[in-house]
Each structure stands twice: as structure tokens, then as C-alpha cells.
JSON list of C-alpha atoms in Angstrom, two decimals:
[
{"chain": "A", "resi": 1, "resn": "UNK", "atom": "CA", "xyz": [147.95, 3.50, 58.38]},
{"chain": "A", "resi": 2, "resn": "UNK", "atom": "CA", "xyz": [148.14, -0.16, 60.26]},
{"chain": "A", "resi": 3, "resn": "UNK", "atom": "CA", "xyz": [150.82, -0.65, 62.73]},
{"chain": "A", "resi": 4, "resn": "UNK", "atom": "CA", "xyz": [151.54, -4.83, 64.28]},
{"chain": "A", "resi": 5, "resn": "UNK", "atom": "CA", "xyz": [151.71, -4.30, 68.04]},
{"chain": "A", "resi": 6, "resn": "UNK", "atom": "CA", "xyz": [151.16, -0.79, 68.61]},
{"chain": "A", "resi": 7, "resn": "UNK", "atom": "CA", "xyz": [148.40, -0.10, 70.62]},
{"chain": "A", "resi": 8, "resn": "UNK", "atom": "CA", "xyz": [147.36, 3.55, 70.10]},
{"chain": "A", "resi": 9, "resn": "UNK", "atom": "CA", "xyz": [145.05, 3.38, 73.24]},
{"chain": "A", "resi": 10, "resn": "UNK", "atom": "CA", "xyz": [147.89, 3.23, 75.98]},
{"chain": "A", "resi": 11, "resn": "UNK", "atom": "CA", "xyz": [149.40, 6.47, 74.32]},
{"chain": "A", "resi": 12, "resn": "UNK", "atom": "CA", "xyz": [145.79, 7.97, 74.53]},
{"chain": "A", "resi": 13, "resn": "UNK", "atom": "CA", "xyz": [145.54, 8.67, 71.39]},
{"chain": "A", "resi": 14, "resn": "UNK", "atom": "CA", "xyz": [142.85, 7.87, 69.68]},
{"chain": "A", "resi": 15, "resn": "UNK", "atom": "CA", "xyz": [142.32, 6.78, 65.88]},
{"chain": "A", "resi": 16, "resn": "UNK", "atom": "CA", "xyz": [139.77, 5.40, 63.88]},
{"chain": "A", "resi": 17, "resn": "UNK", "atom": "CA", "xyz": [139.80, 3.19, 62.01]},
{"chain": "A", "resi": 18, "resn": "UNK", "atom": "CA", "xyz": [136.85, 0.82, 61.02]},
{"chain": "A", "resi": 19, "resn": "UNK", "atom": "CA", "xyz": [135.66, 3.38, 58.83]},
{"chain": "A", "resi": 20, "resn": "UNK", "atom": "CA", "xyz": [138.14, 4.42, 57.38]},
{"chain": "A", "resi": 21, "resn": "UNK", "atom": "CA", "xyz": [137.67, 4.81, 53.20]},
{"chain": "A", "resi": 22, "resn": "UNK", "atom": "CA", "xyz": [139.50, 3.03, 50.70]},
{"chain": "A", "resi": 23, "resn": "UNK", "atom": "CA", "xyz": [140.02, 3.67, 47.30]},
{"chain": "A", "resi": 24, "resn": "UNK", "atom": "CA", "xyz": [138.83, 1.43, 45.19]},
{"chain": "A", "resi": 25, "resn": "UNK", "atom": "CA", "xyz": [140.79, 0.62, 41.89]},
{"chain": "A", "resi": 26, "resn": "UNK", "atom": "CA", "xyz": [138.12, 1.33, 38.74]},
{"chain": "A", "resi": 27, "resn": "UNK", "atom": "CA", "xyz": [138.12, -0.59, 36.08]},
{"chain": "A", "resi": 28, "resn": "UNK", "atom": "CA", "xyz": [136.89, -1.59, 32.82]},
{"chain": "A", "resi": 29, "resn": "UNK", "atom": "CA", "xyz": [136.55, -4.63, 30.56]},
{"chain": "A", "resi": 30, "resn": "UNK", "atom": "CA", "xyz": [134.73, -5.76, 27.68]},
{"chain": "A", "resi": 31, "resn": "UNK", "atom": "CA", "xyz": [133.35, -8.56, 25.84]},
{"chain": "A", "resi": 32, "resn": "UNK", "atom": "CA", "xyz": [131.19, -9.64, 22.40]},
{"chain": "A", "resi": 33, "resn": "UNK", "atom": "CA", "xyz": [128.24, -11.12, 22.69]},
{"chain": "A", "resi": 34, "resn": "UNK", "atom": "CA", "xyz": [126.27, -13.29, 20.19]},
{"chain": "A", "resi": 35, "resn": "UNK", "atom": "CA", "xyz": [123.39, -13.18, 21.84]},
{"chain": "A", "resi": 36, "resn": "UNK", "atom": "CA", "xyz": [120.99, -10.15, 21.91]},
{"chain": "A", "resi": 37, "resn": "UNK", "atom": "CA", "xyz": [119.91, -10.28, 25.85]},
{"chain": "A", "resi": 38, "resn": "UNK", "atom": "CA", "xyz": [116.90, -10.71, 27.28]},
{"chain": "A", "resi": 39, "resn": "UNK", "atom": "CA", "xyz": [114.51, -9.36, 29.12]},
{"chain": "A", "resi": 40, "resn": "UNK", "atom": "CA", "xyz": [115.25, -11.73, 31.76]},
{"chain": "A", "resi": 41, "resn": "UNK", "atom": "CA", "xyz": [118.81, -11.40, 31.14]},
{"chain": "A", "resi": 42, "resn": "UNK", "atom": "CA", "xyz": [119.00, -7.54, 31.41]},
{"chain": "A", "resi": 43, "resn": "UNK", "atom": "CA", "xyz": [116.66, -8.43, 34.43]},
{"chain": "A", "resi": 44, "resn": "UNK", "atom": "CA", "xyz": [119.44, -9.90, 36.17]},
{"chain": "A", "resi": 45, "resn": "UNK", "atom": "CA", "xyz": [121.87, -7.72, 35.29]},
{"chain": "A", "resi": 46, "resn": "UNK", "atom": "CA", "xyz": [120.73, -5.21, 36.80]},
{"chain": "A", "resi": 47, "resn": "UNK", "atom": "CA", "xyz": [120.79, -7.51, 39.95]},
{"chain": "A", "resi": 48, "resn": "UNK", "atom": "CA", "xyz": [124.75, -6.86, 39.18]},
{"chain": "A", "resi": 49, "resn": "UNK", "atom": "CA", "xyz": [123.72, -3.74, 40.84]},
{"chain": "A", "resi": 50, "resn": "UNK", "atom": "CA", "xyz": [123.77, -5.46, 44.36]},
{"chain": "A", "resi": 51, "resn": "UNK", "atom": "CA", "xyz": [127.86, -7.50, 44.23]},
{"chain": "A", "resi": 52, "resn": "UNK", "atom": "CA", "xyz": [130.36, -5.63, 45.87]},
{"chain": "A", "resi": 53, "resn": "UNK", "atom": "CA", "xyz": [132.75, -4.28, 43.73]},
{"chain": "A", "resi": 54, "resn": "UNK", "atom": "CA", "xyz": [130.76, -4.01, 40.12]},
{"chain": "A", "resi": 55, "resn": "UNK", "atom": "CA", "xyz": [130.17, -0.16, 38.72]},
{"chain": "A", "resi": 56, "resn": "UNK", "atom": "CA", "xyz": [128.54, 0.16, 35.46]},
{"chain": "A", "resi": 57, "resn": "UNK", "atom": "CA", "xyz": [127.61, -2.19, 33.00]},
{"chain": "A", "resi": 58, "resn": "UNK", "atom": "CA", "xyz": [127.16, -0.38, 29.09]},
{"chain": "A", "resi": 59, "resn": "UNK", "atom": "CA", "xyz": [125.48, -1.90, 26.81]},
{"chain": "A", "resi": 60, "resn": "UNK", "atom": "CA", "xyz": [126.83, -1.15, 23.17]},
{"chain": "A", "resi": 61, "resn": "UNK", "atom": "CA", "xyz": [124.25, -3.13, 20.69]},
{"chain": "A", "resi": 62, "resn": "UNK", "atom": "CA", "xyz": [125.95, -1.48, 17.55]},
{"chain": "A", "resi": 63, "resn": "UNK", "atom": "CA", "xyz": [128.87, -3.23, 18.44]},
{"chain": "A", "resi": 64, "resn": "UNK", "atom": "CA", "xyz": [126.94, -6.30, 20.30]},
{"chain": "A", "resi": 65, "resn": "UNK", "atom": "CA", "xyz": [129.61, -5.31, 23.11]},
{"chain": "A", "resi": 66, "resn": "UNK", "atom": "CA", "xyz": [128.89, -5.06, 26.19]},
{"chain": "A", "resi": 67, "resn": "UNK", "atom": "CA", "xyz": [131.34, -3.26, 29.20]},
{"chain": "A", "resi": 68, "resn": "UNK", "atom": "CA", "xyz": [131.07, -3.39, 33.02]},
{"chain": "A", "resi": 69, "resn": "UNK", "atom": "CA", "xyz": [133.04, -1.09, 35.41]},
{"chain": "A", "resi": 70, "resn": "UNK", "atom": "CA", "xyz": [134.46, -2.86, 38.30]},
{"chain": "A", "resi": 71, "resn": "UNK", "atom": "CA", "xyz": [136.13, -2.38, 41.28]},
{"chain": "A", "resi": 72, "resn": "UNK", "atom": "CA", "xyz": [139.70, -4.65, 40.45]},
{"chain": "A", "resi": 73, "resn": "UNK", "atom": "CA", "xyz": [140.78, -5.04, 43.96]},
{"chain": "A", "resi": 74, "resn": "UNK", "atom": "CA", "xyz": [137.90, -7.40, 44.15]},
{"chain": "A", "resi": 75, "resn": "UNK", "atom": "CA", "xyz": [137.20, -8.99, 41.44]},
{"chain": "A", "resi": 76, "resn": "UNK", "atom": "CA", "xyz": [138.32, -10.13, 38.19]},
{"chain": "A", "resi": 77, "resn": "UNK", "atom": "CA", "xyz": [137.93, -10.06, 34.46]},
{"chain": "A", "resi": 78, "resn": "UNK", "atom": "CA", "xyz": [137.24, -13.82, 34.85]},
{"chain": "A", "resi": 79, "resn": "UNK", "atom": "CA", "xyz": [134.80, -12.98, 37.79]},
{"chain": "A", "resi": 80, "resn": "UNK", "atom": "CA", "xyz": [133.19, -11.07, 35.53]},
{"chain": "A", "resi": 81, "resn": "UNK", "atom": "CA", "xyz": [132.24, -13.16, 32.62]},
{"chain": "A", "resi": 82, "resn": "UNK", "atom": "CA", "xyz": [131.51, -15.63, 35.23]},
{"chain": "A", "resi": 83, "resn": "UNK", "atom": "CA", "xyz": [128.56, -12.73, 36.21]},
{"chain": "A", "resi": 84, "resn": "UNK", "atom": "CA", "xyz": [127.32, -11.96, 32.87]},
{"chain": "A", "resi": 85, "resn": "UNK", "atom": "CA", "xyz": [126.93, -15.67, 32.21]},
{"chain": "A", "resi": 86, "resn": "UNK", "atom": "CA", "xyz": [125.41, -16.37, 35.40]},
{"chain": "A", "resi": 87, "resn": "UNK", "atom": "CA", "xyz": [122.29, -13.56, 34.22]},
{"chain": "A", "resi": 88, "resn": "UNK", "atom": "CA", "xyz": [121.67, -15.14, 30.95]},
{"chain": "A", "resi": 89, "resn": "UNK", "atom": "CA", "xyz": [124.60, -13.64, 28.57]},
{"chain": "A", "resi": 90, "resn": "UNK", "atom": "CA", "xyz": [126.53, -15.31, 26.55]},
{"chain": "A", "resi": 91, "resn": "UNK", "atom": "CA", "xyz": [129.75, -13.35, 27.05]},
{"chain": "A", "resi": 92, "resn": "UNK", "atom": "CA", "xyz": [133.39, -13.87, 24.18]},
{"chain": "A", "resi": 93, "resn": "UNK", "atom": "CA", "xyz": [136.03, -13.43, 25.56]},
{"chain": "A", "resi": 94, "resn": "UNK", "atom": "CA", "xyz": [137.45, -9.49, 25.67]},
{"chain": "A", "resi": 95, "resn": "UNK", "atom": "CA", "xyz": [138.32, -7.14, 23.88]},
{"chain": "A", "resi": 96, "resn": "UNK", "atom": "CA", "xyz": [141.25, -4.98, 23.99]},
{"chain": "A", "resi": 97, "resn": "UNK", "atom": "CA", "xyz": [140.72, -1.53, 25.31]},
{"chain": "A", "resi": 98, "resn": "UNK", "atom": "CA", "xyz": [142.44, 1.10, 23.27]}
]
């Protein structure tokens, strides 16, 4: 908890807020894709691991869908779709999860 106008060092209390682990809110979004991704697209998807907030990318070849688990405080579904398109995946609108 951070208080504006309150200086903990003046009271002799030491508080280290710099390294606090804040919880993330992970969401799943599923997109249908048209063409089967090639090797270069899959390499680019592998690079999505470096994007802060993307936790997991999983393809379902039978249903032609891709599931992305992401941190909702960092990304929005539109941003995830943009990342997939930049990687070369021809994604359509997101599917509703039941």
C-alpha cells in the first residue's frame, strides 16, 4: 500500500515497495486462424514469449484455433491479435469462451 504524503523514513519505519510482487490477472483469448502457420510464423510466435504479459500460446490444429493466455493489466485482446498478425498468423475475430 502506498500513501501519498506519508514518508515512512521520517517515522523510522523501513518499507521496501520497489520489489513488491503485484498479482497479475490472466485471461484467455481464442482466435480462429485461416492458413496453417509456417515455420517463420512459428518462430515469430516463439518470440512472443519475450513480450511482457504473454504467458502461453497454444495452437489447436484440428479446430484451427490459437489460445493465448495474457496479463489483462498489460494487454488487451486487440493487442494480442496484433501480436499474432505481426508474427504472420491470419487471425479472425476472437471466439467466445464457454
